[in-house]
Coordinates of C-alpha atoms in Angstrom, one line a residue:
X3 CA -13.8 -2.8 -18.8
X4 CA -14.8 -4.8 -15.1
X5 CA -11.5 -6.0 -13.6
X6 CA -11.3 -8.8 -11.1
X7 CA -8.1 -9.2 -8.5
X8 CA -5.8 -11.6 -8.2
X9 CA -3.0 -11.8 -4.8
X10 CA -0.2 -13.8 -6.1
X11 CA 2.3 -16.0 -3.8
X12 CA 4.5 -19.0 -4.1
X13 CA 1.6 -21.2 -4.6
X14 CA -0.2 -19.6 -7.8
X15 CA -1.9 -16.8 -8.4
X16 CA -5.8 -17.1 -6.3
X17 CA -8.9 -14.5 -6.4
X18 CA -8.4 -11.8 -3.4
X19 CA -11.8 -11.0 -3.1
X20 CA -14.3 -13.6 -1.8
X21 CA -16.5 -12.8 -4.4
X22 CA -14.5 -12.8 -7.3
X23 CA -16.6 -10.6 -9.4
X24 CA -16.6 -7.8 -6.5
X25 CA -13.8 -5.0 -5.9
X26 CA -13.4 -1.4 -7.6
X27 CA -14.0 -1.7 -10.5
X28 CA -15.1 -4.8 -10.9
X29 CA -18.2 -5.9 -12.2
X30 CA -20.4 -5.6 -8.9
X31 CA -18.2 -3.0 -7.4
X32 CA -17.9 -2.6 -4.1
X33 CA -21.0 -4.4 -3.4
X34 CA -22.9 -1.2 -2.1
X35 CA -19.8 0.0 0.1
X36 CA -20.0 3.7 0.1
X37 CA -22.5 3.5 -2.7
X38 CA -20.2 1.4 -4.8
X39 CA -21.8 -1.1 -7.1
X40 CA -24.3 -3.2 -6.6
X41 CA -25.5 -3.9 -2.4
X42 CA -25.5 -7.7 -1.6
X43 CA -29.0 -9.1 0.5
X44 CA -27.4 -12.0 2.0
X45 CA -24.0 -11.5 3.2
X46 CA -22.9 -9.7 6.3
X47 CA -20.8 -7.6 7.7
X48 CA -17.8 -6.5 9.0
X49 CA -16.2 -3.4 10.6
X50 CA -13.2 -1.6 9.1
X51 CA -11.8 1.5 9.8
X52 CA -11.1 4.3 8.1
X53 CA -7.9 6.2 9.9
X54 CA -10.9 8.9 11.4
X55 CA -11.5 6.9 14.8
X56 CA -15.0 5.4 12.8
X57 CA -15.4 2.4 11.8
X58 CA -18.3 1.1 8.6
X59 CA -19.4 -2.2 7.3
X60 CA -17.8 -3.9 5.1
X61 CA -19.8 -6.9 2.8
X62 CA -19.1 -10.2 3.0
X63 CA -18.0 -10.4 -0.3
X64 CA -15.0 -7.9 -0.2
X65 CA -13.7 -10.0 2.7
X66 CA -10.7 -11.9 1.9
X67 CA -10.6 -15.1 -0.5
X68 CA -11.2 -18.0 1.5
X69 CA -8.2 -20.0 0.2
X70 CA -5.9 -16.6 1.1
X71 CA -7.7 -16.5 4.7
X72 CA -6.1 -20.3 5.2
X73 CA -2.7 -19.7 4.3
X74 CA -2.7 -16.8 6.9
X75 CA -4.0 -19.4 9.8
X76 CA -1.6 -22.4 8.6
X77 CA 1.7 -19.4 8.9
X78 CA 0.2 -18.5 12.4
X79 CA -0.1 -22.4 13.7
X80 CA 3.3 -22.7 12.1
X81 CA 5.1 -20.4 14.3
X82 CA 2.7 -21.2 17.1
X83 CA 4.3 -24.1 16.8
X84 CA 8.2 -23.2 16.8
X85 CA 7.7 -20.5 19.5
X86 CA 6.5 -22.9 21.5
X87 CA 8.6 -25.7 20.3
X88 CA 11.4 -23.5 20.7
X89 CA 10.0 -22.9 24.8
X90 CA 9.8 -26.1 25.6
X91 CA 13.9 -26.8 24.7
X92 CA 14.2 -23.4 26.7
X93 CA 13.1 -25.0 29.7
X94 CA 14.6 -28.8 29.3
X95 CA 17.6 -27.6 29.0
X96 CA 17.1 -25.8 32.6
X97 CA 16.0 -29.3 33.7
X98 CA 18.2 -31.3 31.9
X99 CA 17.1 -34.4 34.8
X100 CA 13.3 -34.8 33.0
X101 CA 12.6 -37.0 29.7
X102 CA 11.9 -34.5 27.2
X103 CA 10.0 -36.6 24.9
X104 CA 7.9 -36.7 28.5
X105 CA 7.6 -33.3 28.5
X106 CA 6.7 -33.3 24.4
X107 CA 4.0 -34.7 25.5
X108 CA 2.4 -33.2 28.5
X109 CA 0.8 -30.2 28.3
X110 CA 2.6 -27.3 30.3
X111 CA 2.9 -23.9 30.0
X112 CA 6.3 -23.0 29.2
X113 CA 6.3 -19.6 27.8
X114 CA 9.0 -17.7 26.6
X115 CA 9.5 -14.2 28.4
X116 CA 7.0 -12.0 26.5
X117 CA 9.7 -9.6 24.6
X118 CA 11.9 -12.7 23.5
X119 CA 8.6 -14.3 22.5
X120 CA 7.5 -10.8 20.8
X121 CA 10.5 -10.4 19.1
X122 CA 10.8 -14.2 17.8
X123 CA 7.9 -14.0 16.2
X124 CA 8.5 -11.3 14.2
X125 CA 11.7 -12.7 13.2
X126 CA 9.8 -16.2 11.8
X127 CA 6.9 -14.1 10.7
X128 CA 9.5 -11.9 8.5
X129 CA 10.7 -15.0 7.4
X130 CA 8.0 -16.9 6.8
X131 CA 6.1 -13.4 4.9
X132 CA 9.8 -14.1 2.9
X133 CA 9.1 -17.3 1.6
X134 CA 5.9 -16.8 0.2
X135 CA 7.4 -13.9 -2.3
X136 CA 7.1 -15.6 -5.8
X137 CA 9.7 -14.3 -8.0
X138 CA 9.0 -12.3 -11.2
X139 CA 9.5 -15.3 -14.0
X140 CA 7.5 -17.8 -11.2
X141 CA 4.2 -15.0 -12.2
X142 CA 5.4 -14.1 -15.6
X143 CA 4.8 -18.4 -16.1
X144 CA 1.3 -18.7 -14.4
X145 CA 0.1 -15.4 -16.0
X146 CA 1.1 -17.0 -19.7
X147 CA -0.7 -20.6 -18.1
X148 CA -3.5 -18.2 -17.5
X149 CA -3.9 -16.8 -21.2
X150 CA -3.2 -13.4 -19.1
X151 CA -0.8 -11.8 -20.9
X152 CA -0.1 -9.3 -22.6
X153 CA 0.6 -7.7 -19.4
X154 CA 2.5 -4.8 -17.4
X155 CA 4.2 -5.1 -14.3
X156 CA 5.2 -2.2 -12.1
X157 CA 8.1 -1.9 -10.8
X158 CA 8.5 1.2 -8.6
X159 CA 13.0 1.8 -9.5
X160 CA 14.2 2.0 -12.6
X161 CA 16.8 -0.2 -12.0
X162 CA 14.9 -2.5 -11.4
X163 CA 13.0 -2.6 -14.3
X164 CA 15.9 -3.4 -16.5
X165 CA 16.3 -5.9 -14.0
X166 CA 13.5 -7.4 -14.4
X167 CA 13.9 -7.8 -17.9
X168 CA 17.2 -9.2 -18.1
X169 CA 16.1 -11.8 -15.7
X170 CA 13.5 -12.8 -17.1
X171 CA 15.1 -13.6 -20.7
X172 CA 17.6 -14.8 -18.9
X173 CA 15.9 -17.7 -17.5
X174 CA 13.9 -18.8 -20.4
X175 CA 17.5 -19.5 -22.2
X176 CA 18.0 -21.3 -18.7
X177 CA 14.9 -23.1 -18.9
X178 CA 15.3 -24.3 -22.4
X179 CA 18.3 -25.7 -22.7
X180 CA 17.5 -27.1 -19.8
X181 CA 14.8 -29.2 -21.2
X182 CA 16.6 -29.7 -24.5
X183 CA 19.4 -30.6 -22.1
X184 CA 17.1 -33.3 -20.9
X185 CA 16.0 -34.9 -24.5
X186 CA 18.8 -34.9 -25.0
X187 CA 19.5 -37.6 -22.0
X188 CA 16.1 -39.2 -22.7
X189 CA 17.5 -39.4 -26.1
X190 CA 21.0 -41.4 -25.2
X191 CA 19.1 -43.3 -22.6
X192 CA 16.8 -44.9 -24.8
X193 CA 19.3 -45.5 -27.7
X194 CA 21.5 -47.3 -25.5
X195 CA 21.4 -50.0 -22.9
X196 CA 24.1 -51.7 -20.5
X197 CA 24.8 -55.3 -21.3
X198 CA 27.1 -58.0 -19.4
X199 CA 28.3 -54.3 -18.1
X200 CA 28.8 -53.2 -21.3
X201 CA 27.1 -50.0 -23.3
X202 CA 25.6 -51.4 -26.4
X203 CA 23.2 -50.5 -29.1
X204 CA 19.7 -51.1 -28.4
X205 CA 18.7 -52.0 -31.7
X206 CA 15.8 -53.8 -31.3
X207 CA 13.3 -51.0 -30.5
X208 CA 15.3 -48.4 -31.0
X209 CA 12.6 -46.3 -32.8
X210 CA 9.8 -46.7 -30.6
X211 CA 11.6 -45.9 -27.5
X212 CA 13.5 -43.0 -28.6
X213 CA 9.7 -41.9 -30.6
X214 CA 8.4 -42.3 -26.9
X215 CA 11.0 -40.2 -25.0
X216 CA 10.9 -37.9 -27.7
X217 CA 7.6 -37.4 -27.2
X218 CA 8.0 -37.5 -23.5
X219 CA 10.7 -34.9 -23.1
X220 CA 9.0 -31.7 -24.9
X221 CA 6.4 -32.0 -21.5
X222 CA 8.4 -33.1 -18.6
X223 CA 11.3 -31.5 -16.8
X224 CA 13.2 -33.1 -14.1
X225 CA 14.7 -31.8 -10.7
X226 CA 18.1 -31.7 -9.3
X227 CA 16.6 -34.7 -6.8
X228 CA 15.0 -36.9 -9.8
X229 CA 11.8 -36.3 -9.7
X230 CA 9.9 -35.9 -12.9
X231 CA 6.9 -32.7 -13.7
X232 CA 5.4 -31.5 -16.6
X233 CA 6.4 -28.5 -18.3
X234 CA 2.8 -26.6 -18.7
X235 CA 0.8 -27.9 -15.5
X236 CA -0.4 -25.6 -13.6
X237 CA 0.7 -27.0 -10.2
X238 CA 4.2 -26.8 -10.3
X239 CA 5.3 -24.7 -7.9
X240 CA 7.8 -21.9 -7.4
X241 CA 10.1 -24.5 -5.2
X242 CA 10.4 -27.3 -7.7
X243 CA 10.8 -25.3 -11.0
X244 CA 14.1 -23.1 -8.8
X245 CA 14.9 -27.5 -7.9
X246 CA 15.0 -28.6 -11.7
X247 CA 16.6 -25.1 -12.8
X248 CA 19.8 -25.6 -10.4
X249 CA 19.8 -29.7 -10.6
X250 CA 21.0 -28.7 -14.1
X251 CA 22.6 -25.8 -13.7
X252 CA 26.2 -26.9 -14.6
X253 CA 24.6 -27.3 -18.4
X254 CA 24.8 -24.3 -19.1
X255 CA 26.5 -20.9 -18.3
X256 CA 25.8 -18.3 -16.0
X257 CA 24.0 -14.9 -16.2
X258 CA 26.9 -12.5 -16.9
X259 CA 28.8 -15.5 -19.9
X260 CA 25.2 -14.8 -21.1
X261 CA 24.9 -11.3 -21.1
X262 CA 28.6 -11.1 -22.5
X263 CA 28.4 -13.1 -25.3
X264 CA 24.8 -11.9 -26.6
X265 CA 25.0 -11.2 -30.4
X266 CA 21.5 -11.2 -31.9
X267 CA 22.9 -8.9 -34.3
X268 CA 24.7 -10.0 -37.5
X269 CA 27.9 -6.9 -37.3
X270 CA 28.7 -7.2 -41.0
X271 CA 26.0 -7.6 -42.2
X272 CA 23.0 -6.0 -39.2
X273 CA 20.6 -7.6 -39.6
X274 CA 19.4 -9.9 -37.4
X275 CA 20.2 -13.4 -37.7
X276 CA 17.9 -15.9 -39.5
X277 CA 18.9 -19.2 -38.0
X278 CA 18.1 -17.5 -33.8
X279 CA 14.8 -16.0 -34.9
X280 CA 13.1 -20.4 -34.6
X281 CA 15.0 -20.4 -31.3
X282 CA 13.4 -16.9 -29.8
X283 CA 9.6 -17.7 -31.0
X284 CA 10.6 -21.2 -29.0
X285 CA 11.3 -20.2 -25.8
X286 CA 10.2 -16.8 -25.8
X287 CA 6.3 -15.5 -26.0
X288 CA 5.9 -14.5 -29.1
X289 CA 5.4 -16.7 -32.4
X290 CA 7.7 -16.7 -35.6
X291 CA 6.1 -14.2 -37.2
X292 CA 5.9 -11.7 -34.2
X293 CA 9.1 -12.0 -33.9
X294 CA 10.0 -11.7 -37.3
X295 CA 8.1 -8.2 -37.4
X296 CA 10.1 -7.4 -34.4
X297 CA 12.9 -8.0 -35.9
X298 CA 12.0 -6.0 -38.7
X299 CA 11.4 -2.8 -36.9
X300 CA 14.2 -3.1 -35.3
X301 CA 16.6 -3.5 -38.2
X302 CA 14.9 -0.2 -39.3
X303 CA 15.1 1.9 -36.6
X304 CA 19.2 0.9 -36.0
X305 CA 19.3 2.1 -40.0
X306 CA 17.8 5.0 -39.1
X307 CA 19.4 5.3 -35.8
X308 CA 22.7 4.6 -36.0
X309 CA 23.3 7.0 -32.6
X310 CA 20.7 5.7 -30.6
X311 CA 20.7 2.4 -31.7
X312 CA 19.5 -0.4 -29.2
X313 CA 22.2 -2.2 -27.9
X314 CA 21.7 -6.5 -28.2
X315 CA 20.6 -6.7 -24.7
X316 CA 17.9 -4.6 -25.4
X317 CA 17.7 -6.7 -28.9
X318 CA 16.9 -9.7 -27.5
X319 CA 14.3 -8.4 -24.9
X320 CA 12.3 -7.2 -28.1
X321 CA 12.9 -10.5 -29.8
X322 CA 11.2 -12.5 -26.2
X323 CA 8.6 -10.5 -25.5
X324 CA 9.2 -8.6 -23.1
X325 CA 10.7 -4.9 -22.6
X326 CA 11.3 -2.0 -19.8
X327 CA 9.3 1.8 -20.0
X328 CA 10.1 4.1 -17.5
X329 CA 11.8 7.8 -17.0
X330 CA 15.8 6.6 -17.3
X331 CA 15.2 5.9 -21.5
X332 CA 15.2 8.2 -24.3
X333 CA 11.8 9.3 -25.2
X334 CA 12.3 7.3 -29.1
X335 CA 13.4 4.4 -27.5
X336 CA 10.7 4.6 -24.9
X337 CA 7.9 5.3 -28.3
X338 CA 9.1 2.2 -29.7
X339 CA 8.4 0.3 -26.6
X340 CA 4.7 1.8 -27.1
X341 CA 4.4 1.1 -30.4
X342 CA 5.2 -2.5 -30.3
X343 CA 3.6 -2.9 -27.8
X344 CA -0.2 -1.6 -28.9
X345 CA 0.7 -3.1 -31.9
X346 CA 0.6 -7.1 -29.7
X347 CA 4.6 -7.1 -30.7
X348 CA 5.4 -7.4 -26.8
X349 CA 3.5 -9.2 -24.3
X350 CA 5.6 -7.7 -20.8
X351 CA 6.7 -4.7 -19.7
X352 CA 8.6 -3.5 -16.7
X353 CA 7.4 0.0 -15.7
X354 CA 7.6 2.1 -13.8
X355 CA 4.7 3.9 -11.5
X356 CA 4.3 6.9 -14.6
X357 CA 3.4 5.0 -17.2
X358 CA -0.1 4.0 -15.2
X359 CA -0.9 8.1 -15.9
X360 CA -1.7 9.3 -19.6
X361 CA 0.1 7.1 -21.8
X362 CA -1.8 4.6 -23.8
X363 CA -0.6 1.1 -23.5
X364 CA -3.7 -1.6 -22.8
X365 CA -3.2 -4.7 -21.2
X366 CA -4.8 -7.6 -20.3
X367 CA -3.2 -8.3 -17.0
X368 CA -1.1 -5.4 -14.9
X369 CA 0.9 -6.5 -11.3
X370 CA 1.6 -4.5 -9.1
X371 CA 5.4 -5.9 -7.5
X372 CA 4.8 -4.1 -4.3
X373 CA 2.1 -2.3 -2.3
X374 CA 5.0 -0.1 -0.2
X375 CA 6.0 2.9 -2.0
X376 CA 10.0 5.3 -0.9
X377 CA 8.5 8.4 0.2
X378 CA 9.9 11.2 1.9
X379 CA 12.2 11.1 4.8
X380 CA 13.5 8.1 2.6
X381 CA 10.6 6.1 4.8
X382 CA 8.3 3.4 3.1
X383 CA 4.1 3.7 3.2
X384 CA 2.1 2.5 1.7
X385 CA 0.2 3.0 -1.6
X386 CA -2.7 5.2 -1.9
X387 CA -6.1 4.0 -2.8
X388 CA -5.9 5.9 -5.9
X389 CA -2.2 4.5 -6.7
X390 CA -3.1 1.3 -6.8
X391 CA -6.9 1.8 -8.7
X392 CA -4.7 4.0 -11.3
X393 CA -1.6 2.0 -12.1
X394 CA -4.8 -1.3 -11.9
X395 CA -6.6 0.6 -14.2
X396 CA -4.6 -0.2 -17.4
X397 CA -5.7 -3.5 -17.0
X398 CA -8.4 -4.7 -19.7
X399 CA -8.7 -3.7 -23.1
X400 CA -11.5 -2.4 -24.7
X401 CA -13.2 -4.5 -27.8
X402 CA -10.4 -7.1 -27.4
X403 CA -11.3 -8.3 -23.4
X404 CA -13.9 -8.7 -21.6
X405 CA -12.2 -8.3 -18.4
X406 CA -9.2 -7.5 -16.7
X407 CA -7.0 -8.2 -13.9
X408 CA -5.0 -7.2 -11.8
X409 CA -2.6 -9.3 -9.6
X410 CA -1.1 -7.5 -6.3
X411 CA 2.3 -9.6 -5.9
X412 CA 3.1 -10.5 -2.0
X413 CA 5.7 -8.6 -0.4
X414 CA 8.1 -9.7 2.3
X415 CA 6.1 -7.0 4.1
X416 CA 2.7 -6.4 3.4
X417 CA 0.6 -10.1 2.5
X418 CA -3.5 -9.9 1.3
X419 CA -5.2 -8.0 4.2
X420 CA -3.0 -4.5 3.5
X421 CA -4.4 -5.3 -0.3
X422 CA -7.2 -5.6 0.9
X423 CA -7.8 -2.1 3.4
X424 CA -5.8 -0.5 0.3
X425 CA -8.4 -1.4 -2.2
X426 CA -11.0 -1.1 0.5
X427 CA -10.4 3.0 1.4
X428 CA -11.2 6.1 0.6
X429 CA -9.5 8.1 -2.3
X430 CA -8.6 11.2 -0.9
X431 CA -9.8 14.2 -2.9
X432 CA -6.4 15.2 -5.2
X433 CA -4.4 18.7 -5.3
X434 CA -2.4 20.5 -7.2
X435 CA 0.9 20.5 -6.9
X436 CA 1.3 23.6 -8.5
X437 CA 4.6 25.8 -7.3
X438 CA 5.7 29.1 -9.3
X439 CA 9.4 29.7 -9.1
X440 CA 11.6 31.3 -11.0
X441 CA 12.8 29.1 -13.3
X442 CA 9.1 28.2 -14.0
X443 CA 8.2 31.7 -14.8
X444 CA 11.6 32.3 -17.1
X445 CA 10.6 29.1 -18.7
X446 CA 6.8 30.5 -20.2
X447 CA 8.6 33.5 -21.3
X448 CA 11.0 31.3 -23.6
X449 CA 8.1 29.0 -24.0
X450 CA 5.8 32.7 -25.6
X451 CA 9.3 33.7 -27.1
X452 CA 8.9 36.7 -24.5
X453 CA 4.7 37.3 -25.5
X454 CA 3.3 37.2 -21.6
X455 CA -0.3 36.3 -23.5
X456 CA 1.5 33.2 -24.4
X457 CA 3.0 32.2 -20.8
X458 CA -1.0 32.8 -19.6
X459 CA -2.4 30.8 -21.9
X460 CA 0.0 27.9 -20.8
X461 CA -1.0 28.4 -17.4
X462 CA -4.0 28.9 -17.7
X463 CA -4.6 25.1 -18.5
X464 CA -3.2 23.8 -15.8
X465 CA -4.4 21.7 -12.6
X466 CA -5.0 24.8 -10.2
X467 CA -5.9 27.2 -12.3
X468 CA -9.0 24.7 -13.5
X469 CA -9.8 23.9 -9.3
X470 CA -9.2 27.9 -9.0
X471 CA -11.5 28.1 -11.7
X472 CA -13.9 25.7 -10.0
X473 CA -13.8 26.9 -6.5
X474 CA -15.1 30.6 -8.0
X475 CA -18.0 29.1 -9.5
X476 CA -18.7 27.5 -6.5
X477 CA -18.1 30.7 -4.5
X478 CA -21.2 32.4 -7.2
X479 CA -23.2 29.5 -6.8
X480 CA -23.0 29.7 -2.9
X481 CA -24.0 33.3 -3.0
X482 CA -26.9 33.4 -5.2
X483 CA -28.5 30.3 -3.2
X484 CA -27.7 31.4 0.3
X485 CA -28.7 35.1 -0.5
X486 CA -28.5 37.5 3.3
X487 CA -26.8 34.1 5.0
X488 CA -24.2 33.6 2.8
X489 CA -21.5 34.7 5.3
X490 CA -23.4 32.7 8.4
X491 CA -23.1 29.6 6.1
X492 CA -19.1 30.4 5.6
X493 CA -18.2 30.4 9.0
X494 CA -20.1 27.3 9.6
X495 CA -18.0 25.8 7.2
X496 CA -14.8 26.9 8.6
X497 CA -15.7 25.8 12.1
X498 CA -16.5 22.3 10.4
X499 CA -13.2 22.3 8.6
X500 CA -11.0 23.5 11.9
X501 CA -13.5 20.8 13.8
X502 CA -12.9 17.9 10.9
X503 CA -8.7 18.6 10.8
X504 CA -8.5 18.5 15.0
X505 CA -9.9 14.6 14.6
X506 CA -7.3 14.1 11.7
X507 CA -5.0 15.2 13.4
X508 CA -6.0 13.7 16.7
X509 CA -6.8 10.2 15.3
X510 CA -3.5 9.8 13.4
X511 CA -1.4 10.9 16.7
X512 CA -2.7 9.2 19.7
X513 CA -5.0 6.3 17.3
X514 CA -2.9 5.6 14.4
X515 CA -5.7 2.6 13.1
X516 CA -5.6 0.9 16.4
X517 CA -6.6 0.7 20.5
X518 CA -6.5 4.2 21.9
X519 CA -5.2 3.8 25.3
X520 CA -6.0 7.7 26.5
X521 CA -9.5 8.0 28.1
X522 CA -9.0 12.1 27.0
X523 CA -8.7 11.0 23.1
X524 CA -11.6 9.0 23.2
X525 CA -13.8 11.2 24.5
X526 CA -12.9 14.2 22.7
X527 CA -12.8 11.8 19.2
X528 CA -16.0 10.7 20.0
X529 CA -17.5 14.0 20.6
X530 CA -16.3 15.3 17.5
X531 CA -17.8 12.4 15.5
X532 CA -21.2 13.0 16.9
X533 CA -22.9 16.7 16.1
X534 CA -24.7 16.8 18.8
X535 CA -22.7 15.6 21.4
X536 CA -20.1 18.4 20.4
X537 CA -23.9 20.9 20.8
X538 CA -24.2 19.7 24.2
X539 CA -20.6 19.6 25.0
X540 CA -20.1 23.0 24.3
X541 CA -23.4 24.5 26.1
X542 CA -22.5 22.4 29.5
X543 CA -19.0 24.3 29.5
X544 CA -21.0 27.8 28.4
X545 CA -22.7 27.2 31.7
X546 CA -20.3 25.8 33.6
X547 CA -17.8 29.2 32.8
X548 CA -21.1 31.5 34.2
X549 CA -21.4 29.4 36.9
X550 CA -17.8 30.0 37.5
X551 CA -18.4 33.2 36.9
X552 CA -21.5 34.1 39.5
X553 CA -19.9 32.1 42.6
X554 CA -16.3 34.0 42.0
X555 CA -18.5 37.4 41.9
X556 CA -20.3 36.1 45.4
X557 CA -17.4 35.6 46.6
X558 CA -16.0 39.2 45.8
X559 CA -19.2 40.1 47.2
X560 CA -18.5 38.3 50.5
X561 CA -14.8 39.6 51.0
X562 CA -16.8 43.3 50.7
X563 CA -19.4 42.2 53.9
X564 CA -16.0 41.3 55.7
X565 CA -14.0 44.2 55.4
X566 CA -16.3 46.3 57.6
X567 CA -16.5 43.9 60.4
X568 CA -12.9 44.2 60.1
X569 CA -12.8 47.9 60.2
X570 CA -14.6 48.5 63.6
X571 CA -12.4 45.1 65.1
X572 CA -10.9 48.0 67.5
X573 CA -13.7 49.6 69.1
X574 CA -15.2 45.9 70.2
X575 CA -13.2 45.8 73.0
X576 CA -14.7 49.6 74.0
X577 CA -18.7 48.3 73.6
X578 CA -18.6 44.8 74.7
X579 CA -19.3 43.2 71.7
X580 CA -16.2 40.7 71.0
X581 CA -18.7 37.8 71.8
X582 CA -21.4 38.9 69.6
X583 CA -18.5 39.4 67.0
X584 CA -17.1 36.6 66.8
X585 CA -20.3 34.4 66.1
X586 CA -20.9 36.3 63.2
X587 CA -17.1 35.9 62.3
X588 CA -17.1 32.3 62.3
X589 CA -20.2 32.4 60.3
X590 CA -18.8 34.1 57.2
X591 CA -15.5 31.8 57.9
X592 CA -17.9 29.0 57.0
X593 CA -19.7 31.3 53.9
X594 CA -16.2 32.1 52.7
X595 CA -14.6 27.7 53.1
X596 CA -18.6 26.8 51.1
X597 CA -17.6 29.1 48.3
X598 CA -14.3 28.6 47.7
X599 CA -15.0 25.1 47.8
X600 CA -18.0 25.1 45.0
X601 CA -15.3 27.3 42.8
X602 CA -13.0 25.0 43.5
X603 CA -15.2 21.7 42.1
X604 CA -16.4 23.7 39.6
X605 CA -12.9 24.8 38.3
X606 CA -12.8 21.2 38.8
X607 CA -15.2 20.2 36.1
X608 CA -14.3 22.3 33.6
X609 CA -10.4 21.5 33.8
X610 CA -11.9 18.3 33.3
X611 CA -14.5 18.8 30.6
X612 CA -14.0 16.9 26.8
X613 CA -13.9 21.0 25.4
X614 CA -10.8 21.9 28.1
X615 CA -9.0 19.1 26.8
X616 CA -9.9 19.9 22.8
X617 CA -8.5 22.9 23.4
X618 CA -4.9 21.7 24.8
X619 CA -4.6 18.9 22.4
X620 CA -5.7 21.6 19.9
X621 CA -2.5 23.8 21.6
X622 CA -0.3 21.7 21.2
X623 CA -1.0 21.2 17.7
X624 CA -0.9 25.0 16.7
X625 CA 2.4 25.3 18.9
X626 CA 4.3 22.2 16.5
X627 CA 6.0 23.9 14.0
X628 CA 6.5 20.9 11.7
X629 CA 5.5 21.8 8.0
X630 CA 2.3 18.5 8.9
X631 CA 0.2 21.3 11.2
X632 CA 0.4 23.9 8.9
X633 CA -2.8 23.1 6.8
X634 CA -4.3 22.8 10.8
X635 CA -3.2 26.5 11.7
X636 CA -4.0 27.8 8.0
X637 CA -7.9 26.2 8.8
X638 CA -8.1 28.2 12.5
X639 CA -7.5 31.7 10.8
X640 CA -10.0 30.6 8.1
X641 CA -12.0 29.7 10.9
X642 CA -11.2 33.1 12.5
X643 CA -11.0 35.5 9.3
X644 CA -14.0 33.4 7.0
X645 CA -11.7 33.5 3.8
X646 CA -13.4 33.4 0.4
X647 CA -11.2 29.8 0.2
X648 CA -13.7 27.9 2.5
X649 CA -15.1 27.4 -0.7
X650 CA -14.1 24.2 -1.0
X651 CA -16.1 22.5 2.1
X652 CA -19.4 24.1 1.5

């Protein structure tokens, strides 16, 4: 099922890419980028860095949606206006004799301190990005209005999944109560009117006005400022909905009171109260028949599993068509949620990213609530492209949907630009994390009841063994294909792997996706990117080394020639040859100086050579004890030892 990508903000959902049918896994794919999809014939291209100091062209259709781009531009203009206004006020305070209004109309170049301006710009940008973040409840309402349910919301926190499910159900109840209260108010206003300062019943137009009011109250809501909006309108923003609910916040209970008084189960009979089923259907995401089916399943589960029965809070979520799924739940509870979702008896599931792998829960839409995840050292890192696509691929039910939708939600730290960067980046190869240990050996032997054959079969089914077998097959194929030249091919592959890793480390340390300030690093990366330049640089360094060796031999020869002359220096006075020898010594000293200068010049050329700089950087990485450089040290050993593991690079 092809995918389409949307981006969610407080203003609603917009397509992420300029071409709504473009994107990884979409109908048009990546529009020819890296050979994926159908190339666009009428689009210009823009450059993008892939993190390895190289740029490639991305089709115009993969650019940012103009609506989202204009949103970013408006945000930047607002920040610039605030900074300019702050600078103007600061200058006015220093020179209070000048009228402030006149200064505002003047085109002056008043600026803040660069450091202060940068800090203020960063603070304002974070504030504006935080304002654009939509709530989960608002995003769910948008999906419901666009008929994009059922949906899976990916939240990278177990507690976050449970809290989101609770908050969504509470918001549904709150909205339902708000509409009921406003309906009662409109009905009371239509039934009574004021005459001579007294409230009297309006009998003349009672039935007509009450009927109109009932019909209007079911489709309109009022905020705390007295404004009325259609409840099913696609243009009710997050701020408007919050204002509507806040305007009636004194009329219904808080979330804590709601959870305490929640009792969908009848404690006496053990059955779900029939009187509540229609209420759940009215304010939830399910039909009345679906609510009854869910209720029946819950009753059966609780009766058969008394020790692990669902509590009132979870039952309330199920009856609203909402659930959560993560590794902190009991396997039986997770299986129950999966069964409800597959049977279309649950419209929304809040889950961690583990649900994206190996579980049969196809959805119409997937919502990725964050584009960064906490990694090692408690640092926040952007999601890998493979992880993002794994979650996005859950969207679209085969045989039921013509396409699936992946919604990426704005966060205080990531916007649509980061979303496009992740989706259009190259997918890194999958590597096995299989690590044998004592506990693993004990568990394997216990699984096989002491039989090693059973343990061996289980290990052979691992991804690591599959990768090893694949390497062995490649090795055998390479030996047959290259014959006597196999060793030479392996040596070349080892050198290529070493240089590629060096290039990645240099780019990550000195570039980081931005401009390179170090000219030596820039030159080294240019040489590593071009094989012809690398070959030429290697030859020039070898030539300089040979010339230096020749010049040093010449200097040594001159020194040997000067020794006999210095040995007969004592006899010069006796035979009257001082003047003649002085001339020869002067010529010899000049040759010494010229030869020394040539050697110094060649040595300087070698010191400034790009290959020398490359060696210096490589030694810095090799001598660094951090674990991130272990693979670089291993690649050097492979280049020297020609290990067979290099077949993976051939």
